[in-house]
Structures are given as structure tokens and as C-alpha cells.
PDB file of C-alpha atoms in Angstrom:
ATOM      1  CA  MET A   8       0.000   0.000   0.000  1.00  0.00           C
ATOM      2  CA  PHE A   9       1.200   3.510  -0.815  1.00  0.00           C
ATOM      3  CA  ASN A  10       2.521   5.495   2.134  1.00  0.00           C
ATOM      4  CA  PRO A  11       1.150   9.062   1.873  1.00  0.00           C
ATOM      5  CA  LEU A  12       4.201  10.374   3.705  1.00  0.00           C
ATOM      6  CA  ASP A  13       6.210   9.493   0.592  1.00  0.00           C
ATOM      7  CA  PHE A  14       4.758  12.709  -0.830  1.00  0.00           C
ATOM      8  CA  ILE A  15       7.102  14.503   1.584  1.00  0.00           C
ATOM      9  CA  ASP A  16      10.099  12.979  -0.194  1.00  0.00           C
ATOM     10  CA  VAL A  17       8.779  14.474  -3.436  1.00  0.00           C
ATOM     11  CA  ALA A  18       8.204  17.859  -1.779  1.00  0.00           C
ATOM     12  CA  GLU A  19      11.706  17.880  -0.301  1.00  0.00           C
ATOM     13  CA  PHE A  20      13.234  16.803  -3.602  1.00  0.00           C
ATOM     14  CA  LEU A  21      11.505  19.714  -5.318  1.00  0.00           C
ATOM     15  CA  GLU A  22      12.532  22.133  -2.557  1.00  0.00           C
ATOM     16  CA  GLU A  23      16.173  21.203  -3.083  1.00  0.00           C
ATOM     17  CA  SER A  24      15.987  21.204  -6.872  1.00  0.00           C
ATOM     18  CA  LYS A  25      17.471  23.957  -9.003  1.00  0.00           C
ATOM     19  CA  LEU A  26      14.324  24.178 -11.131  1.00  0.00           C
ATOM     20  CA  ASP A  27      13.885  27.819 -12.115  1.00  0.00           C
ATOM     21  CA  LYS A  28      10.071  27.664 -12.313  1.00  0.00           C
ATOM     22  CA  LYS A  29       9.730  28.799  -8.702  1.00  0.00           C
ATOM     23  CA  GLU A  30       5.994  29.453  -8.727  1.00  0.00           C
ATOM     24  CA  ALA A  31       5.154  26.066 -10.276  1.00  0.00           C
ATOM     25  CA  LYS A  32       7.582  24.327  -7.948  1.00  0.00           C
ATOM     26  CA  ASN A  33       6.151  25.984  -4.825  1.00  0.00           C
ATOM     27  CA  ARG A  34       2.559  25.307  -5.872  1.00  0.00           C
ATOM     28  CA  THR A  35       3.422  21.615  -6.350  1.00  0.00           C
ATOM     29  CA  ILE A  36       5.267  21.385  -3.025  1.00  0.00           C
ATOM     30  CA  ILE A  37       2.285  22.877  -1.185  1.00  0.00           C
ATOM     31  CA  GLY A  38       0.026  20.290  -2.809  1.00  0.00           C
ATOM     32  CA  ARG A  39       2.281  17.441  -1.707  1.00  0.00           C
ATOM     33  CA  TYR A  40       2.271  18.685   1.910  1.00  0.00           C
ATOM     34  CA  TYR A  41      -1.517  18.886   1.844  1.00  0.00           C
ATOM     35  CA  TYR A  42      -2.033  15.422   0.386  1.00  0.00           C
ATOM     36  CA  ALA A  43       0.515  13.846   2.729  1.00  0.00           C
ATOM     37  CA  SER A  44      -1.340  15.419   5.671  1.00  0.00           C
ATOM     38  CA  PHE A  45      -4.853  14.663   4.458  1.00  0.00           C
ATOM     39  CA  LEU A  46      -4.139  11.036   3.541  1.00  0.00           C
ATOM     40  CA  PHE A  47      -2.148  10.524   6.756  1.00  0.00           C
ATOM     41  CA  LEU A  48      -5.177  11.632   8.793  1.00  0.00           C
ATOM     42  CA  ARG A  49      -7.612   9.625   6.699  1.00  0.00           C
ATOM     43  CA  GLU A  50      -5.565   6.457   7.204  1.00  0.00           C
ATOM     44  CA  ILE A  51      -5.355   7.022  10.972  1.00  0.00           C
ATOM     45  CA  LEU A  52      -9.133   7.343  11.080  1.00  0.00           C
ATOM     46  CA  LYS A  53      -9.697   4.249   8.933  1.00  0.00           C
ATOM     47  CA  GLU A  54      -7.226   2.109  10.849  1.00  0.00           C
ATOM     48  CA  ASN A  55      -8.505   3.087  14.285  1.00  0.00           C
ATOM     49  CA  LEU A  56     -12.215   2.926  13.498  1.00  0.00           C
ATOM     50  CA  LYS A  57     -12.382  -0.183  11.309  1.00  0.00           C
ATOM     51  CA  ASN A  58     -13.275  -2.551  14.161  1.00  0.00           C
ATOM     52  CA  TYR A  59     -16.207  -0.512  15.479  1.00  0.00           C
ATOM     53  CA  ASN A  60     -19.648  -1.649  14.406  1.00  0.00           C
ATOM     54  CA  SER A  61     -21.774   1.398  15.133  1.00  0.00           C
ATOM     55  CA  LYS A  62     -23.921   2.801  12.356  1.00  0.00           C
ATOM     56  CA  GLU A  63     -22.223   6.200  12.704  1.00  0.00           C
ATOM     57  CA  VAL A  64     -18.738   4.765  12.300  1.00  0.00           C
ATOM     58  CA  LYS A  65     -19.663   2.607   9.316  1.00  0.00           C
ATOM     59  CA  GLU A  66     -21.248   5.583   7.563  1.00  0.00           C
ATOM     60  CA  PHE A  67     -18.252   7.799   8.358  1.00  0.00           C
ATOM     61  CA  LEU A  68     -15.801   5.211   7.010  1.00  0.00           C
ATOM     62  CA  TYR A  69     -17.850   5.046   3.826  1.00  0.00           C
ATOM     63  CA  LEU A  70     -17.969   8.836   3.458  1.00  0.00           C
ATOM     64  CA  ILE A  71     -14.227   9.361   3.888  1.00  0.00           C
ATOM     65  CA  GLU A  72     -13.652   7.283   0.776  1.00  0.00           C
ATOM     66  CA  LEU A  73     -15.785   9.580  -1.402  1.00  0.00           C
ATOM     67  CA  SER A  74     -14.900  12.777  -3.224  1.00  0.00           C
ATOM     68  CA  ASN A  75     -16.130  15.014  -0.401  1.00  0.00           C
ATOM     69  CA  SER A  76     -13.878  13.233   2.095  1.00  0.00           C
ATOM     70  CA  HIS A  77     -11.758  16.382   2.452  1.00  0.00           C
ATOM     71  CA  LYS A  78     -14.720  18.261   3.931  1.00  0.00           C
ATOM     72  CA  ILE A  79     -15.860  15.285   6.031  1.00  0.00           C
ATOM     73  CA  ILE A  80     -12.460  14.959   7.704  1.00  0.00           C
ATOM     74  CA  LEU A  81     -12.331  18.707   8.364  1.00  0.00           C
ATOM     75  CA  ASP A  82     -15.852  18.479   9.825  1.00  0.00           C
ATOM     76  CA  PHE A  83     -14.678  15.654  12.102  1.00  0.00           C
ATOM     77  CA  LEU A  84     -11.710  17.742  13.271  1.00  0.00           C
ATOM     78  CA  ASN A  85     -13.949  20.772  13.756  1.00  0.00           C
ATOM     79  CA  VAL A  86     -16.183  18.855  16.168  1.00  0.00           C
ATOM     80  CA  LEU A  87     -13.154  17.224  17.793  1.00  0.00           C
ATOM     81  CA  LYS A  88     -11.573  20.608  18.543  1.00  0.00           C
ATOM     82  CA  LYS A  89     -14.739  21.579  20.434  1.00  0.00           C
ATOM     83  CA  GLU A  90     -14.423  18.419  22.530  1.00  0.00           C
ATOM     84  CA  ASP A  91     -10.731  18.957  23.211  1.00  0.00           C
ATOM     85  CA  GLY A  92      -9.024  22.270  22.510  1.00  0.00           C
ATOM     86  CA  LYS A  93      -5.646  20.716  21.715  1.00  0.00           C
ATOM     87  CA  PHE A  94      -7.095  19.598  18.383  1.00  0.00           C
ATOM     88  CA  ARG A  95      -7.684  23.206  17.323  1.00  0.00           C
ATOM     89  CA  ARG A  96      -4.130  23.299  15.954  1.00  0.00           C
ATOM     90  CA  VAL A  97      -4.727  20.138  13.915  1.00  0.00           C
ATOM     91  CA  TYR A  98      -7.974  21.490  12.497  1.00  0.00           C
ATOM     92  CA  ASN A  99      -6.390  24.858  11.683  1.00  0.00           C
ATOM     93  CA  ALA A 100      -3.342  23.194  10.121  1.00  0.00           C
ATOM     94  CA  LEU A 101      -5.395  21.020   7.763  1.00  0.00           C
ATOM     95  CA  SER A 102      -7.769  23.868   6.946  1.00  0.00           C
ATOM     96  CA  ILE A 103      -4.926  26.222   6.010  1.00  0.00           C
ATOM     97  CA  LEU A 104      -3.159  23.502   4.024  1.00  0.00           C
ATOM     98  CA  ARG A 105      -6.368  22.761   2.141  1.00  0.00           C
ATOM     99  CA  ASP A 106      -6.929  26.418   1.297  1.00  0.00           C
ATOM    100  CA  LEU A 107      -3.318  26.813   0.161  1.00  0.00           C
ATOM    101  CA  ARG A 108      -3.568  23.660  -1.936  1.00  0.00           C
ATOM    102  CA  ASN A 109      -6.844  24.762  -3.531  1.00  0.00           C
ATOM    103  CA  ALA A 110      -5.370  28.147  -4.391  1.00  0.00           C
ATOM    104  CA  SER A 111      -2.147  26.636  -5.687  1.00  0.00           C
ATOM    105  CA  ASP A 112      -4.096  24.257  -7.935  1.00  0.00           C
ATOM    106  CA  TYR A 113      -6.958  26.466  -9.107  1.00  0.00           C
ATOM    107  CA  GLU A 114      -6.081  30.158  -8.717  1.00  0.00           C
ATOM    108  CA  LEU A 115      -3.937  31.148 -11.667  1.00  0.00           C
ATOM    109  CA  GLU A 116      -3.542  34.735 -10.497  1.00  0.00           C
ATOM    110  CA  ASN A 117      -0.462  35.379  -8.430  1.00  0.00           C
ATOM    111  CA  PRO A 118      -0.736  36.587  -5.753  1.00  0.00           C
ATOM    112  CA  ALA A 119      -3.893  34.641  -4.910  1.00  0.00           C
ATOM    113  CA  ARG A 120      -6.376  35.342  -2.131  1.00  0.00           C
ATOM    114  CA  ILE A 121      -6.589  32.677   0.581  1.00  0.00           C
ATOM    115  CA  LYS A 122      -9.653  32.958   2.799  1.00  0.00           C
ATOM    116  CA  SER A 123      -8.369  31.146   5.895  1.00  0.00           C
ATOM    117  CA  ILE A 124      -5.229  33.240   6.266  1.00  0.00           C
ATOM    118  CA  LYS A 125      -6.878  36.450   5.031  1.00  0.00           C
ATOM    119  CA  GLU A 126      -4.024  37.569   2.851  1.00  0.00           C
ATOM    120  CA  MET A 127      -2.761  37.491  -0.662  1.00  0.00           C
ATOM    121  CA  VAL A 128      -0.349  34.610  -1.241  1.00  0.00           C
ATOM    122  CA  ASP A 129       2.585  35.005  -3.595  1.00  0.00           C
ATOM    123  CA  PHE A 130       3.546  31.509  -4.687  1.00  0.00           C
ATOM    124  CA  ASN A 131       6.997  32.777  -5.655  1.00  0.00           C
ATOM    125  CA  ASN A 132       7.652  33.295  -1.943  1.00  0.00           C
ATOM    126  CA  ASN A 133       9.164  30.304  -0.129  1.00  0.00           C
ATOM    127  CA  TYR A 134       7.415  31.412   3.064  1.00  0.00           C
ATOM    128  CA  TYR A 135       4.294  29.486   2.031  1.00  0.00           C
ATOM    129  CA  VAL A 136       6.294  26.316   1.459  1.00  0.00           C
ATOM    130  CA  GLY A 137       7.670  26.708   4.990  1.00  0.00           C
ATOM    131  CA  LEU A 138       4.172  27.368   6.329  1.00  0.00           C
ATOM    132  CA  SER A 139       2.910  24.209   4.609  1.00  0.00           C
ATOM    133  CA  LYS A 140       5.768  22.174   6.057  1.00  0.00           C
ATOM    134  CA  ASN A 141       4.994  23.520   9.536  1.00  0.00           C
ATOM    135  CA  LYS A 142       1.292  22.654   9.223  1.00  0.00           C
ATOM    136  CA  TYR A 143       2.192  19.158   8.002  1.00  0.00           C
ATOM    137  CA  ARG A 144       4.406  18.644  11.075  1.00  0.00           C
ATOM    138  CA  ILE A 145       1.599  19.722  13.412  1.00  0.00           C
ATOM    139  CA  ILE A 146      -0.642  17.063  11.865  1.00  0.00           C
ATOM    140  CA  VAL A 147       1.920  14.258  11.915  1.00  0.00           C
ATOM    141  CA  ASN A 148       2.894  15.055  15.504  1.00  0.00           C
ATOM    142  CA  SER A 149      -0.757  14.754  16.575  1.00  0.00           C
ATOM    143  CA  LYS A 150      -0.997  11.062  15.675  1.00  0.00           C
ATOM    144  CA  SER A 151      -0.941   9.630  19.208  1.00  0.00           C
ATOM    145  CA  ASP A 152      -3.423  12.233  20.504  1.00  0.00           C
ATOM    146  CA  ILE A 153      -5.848  11.399  17.701  1.00  0.00           C
ATOM    147  CA  GLU A 154      -5.417   7.658  18.211  1.00  0.00           C
ATOM    148  CA  ASN A 155      -6.111   8.071  21.937  1.00  0.00           C
ATOM    149  CA  ILE A 156      -9.404   9.874  21.259  1.00  0.00           C
ATOM    150  CA  LEU A 157     -10.405   7.196  18.747  1.00  0.00           C
ATOM    151  CA  LYS A 158     -10.082   4.491  21.432  1.00  0.00           C
ATOM    152  CA  ASP A 159     -13.224   5.809  23.127  1.00  0.00           C
ATOM    153  CA  ILE A 160     -16.180   4.652  21.017  1.00  0.00           C
ATOM    154  CA  SER A 161     -18.662   6.766  22.966  1.00  0.00           C
ATOM    155  CA  LYS A 162     -16.657   9.928  22.183  1.00  0.00           C
ATOM    156  CA  VAL A 163     -16.273   8.844  18.571  1.00  0.00           C
ATOM    157  CA  ASN A 164     -20.019   8.274  18.166  1.00  0.00           C
ATOM    158  CA  LYS A 165     -20.769  11.614  19.840  1.00  0.00           C
ATOM    159  CA  ILE A 166     -18.418  13.413  17.430  1.00  0.00           C
ATOM    160  CA  LEU A 167     -19.856  11.612  14.414  1.00  0.00           C
ATOM    161  CA  ARG A 168     -23.433  12.477  15.393  1.00  0.00           C
ATOM    162  CA  GLU A 169     -22.465  16.167  15.410  1.00  0.00           C
ATOM    163  CA  ILE A 170     -21.003  16.166  11.908  1.00  0.00           C
TER     164      ILE A 170
END
């Protein structure tokens, strides 16, 4: 099975490359950090919830395989951050990464407006690559905290009912 964290190797390779297409390079790097983070979280959820038999969990596991899975996982984190404030950073990190990735993939104007960080983003600026890397690290470093929450089926079902 593909390891989503392998996207980080691609991002780091591009960061170190001498490619002179800086804007294209930075937009691609940001996308790799987002997908590494998103897929990392999705796999944690799938792995830790697969043995639960509640209706809510089964439906959630189905939904996170569909095209709107990006929103579903953010919705899960949004409810989770209300349950436990330490997950606010994880939610914010994925939300910012998603907005950066969407802008880097779909907004051809440069600089581009990013709603979550309320500023114009110049994809020629390496700052946004560094920001993406930082947000990725926040997500990866949250693994054990997320897994601990997922061990409590009553909390999981409560969160899923609120989505």
C-alpha cells in the first residue's frame, strides 16, 4: 500500500531542486504537503475505526472514501476541537493547508487570495512552502493524541453524530 508520507520525499526533492520555475515548484510542493497530511489523517481514522460496528462509524468510514472526504475529515476535526481544545491546531493546520492547496491548484492569479489566512499569497515566496511544512508537522505530531481519542467509542459516536 502507498505510504502518503512518501509525498514529503517528493516535496523535499523539489525544494532542493534547481528548477527555475519557482511558482510552479512551490505550488506543487504545497500540494504534496496537503495530500501527505490529508491522507495521513484519513488512514489514521480508517485504521482506528475499522473494528467498530456502530452505524455512525460505518457511515463515516464510507464517506471518507468519497470525493467530499476532504470536507468530512475537516468536519470531524472541527467537532473534535470543540471536545478537546488541543485539536484546534490540527484542524487549523489542515484547513490552512487545504486552502493553500486549492489556491495553488486552481487560482492562476499570483498573488492569490486565501480565505483562511486572510491575505494574498505570492507563490513565488518560499514562506508558504515553509508554512505548509509547519502545518504538516503539526498534523503528523498529533498522531498519538488522535489515536487516543479514537479508542473511546462513545466519544467517537458523539463526534460523528455532530457532523
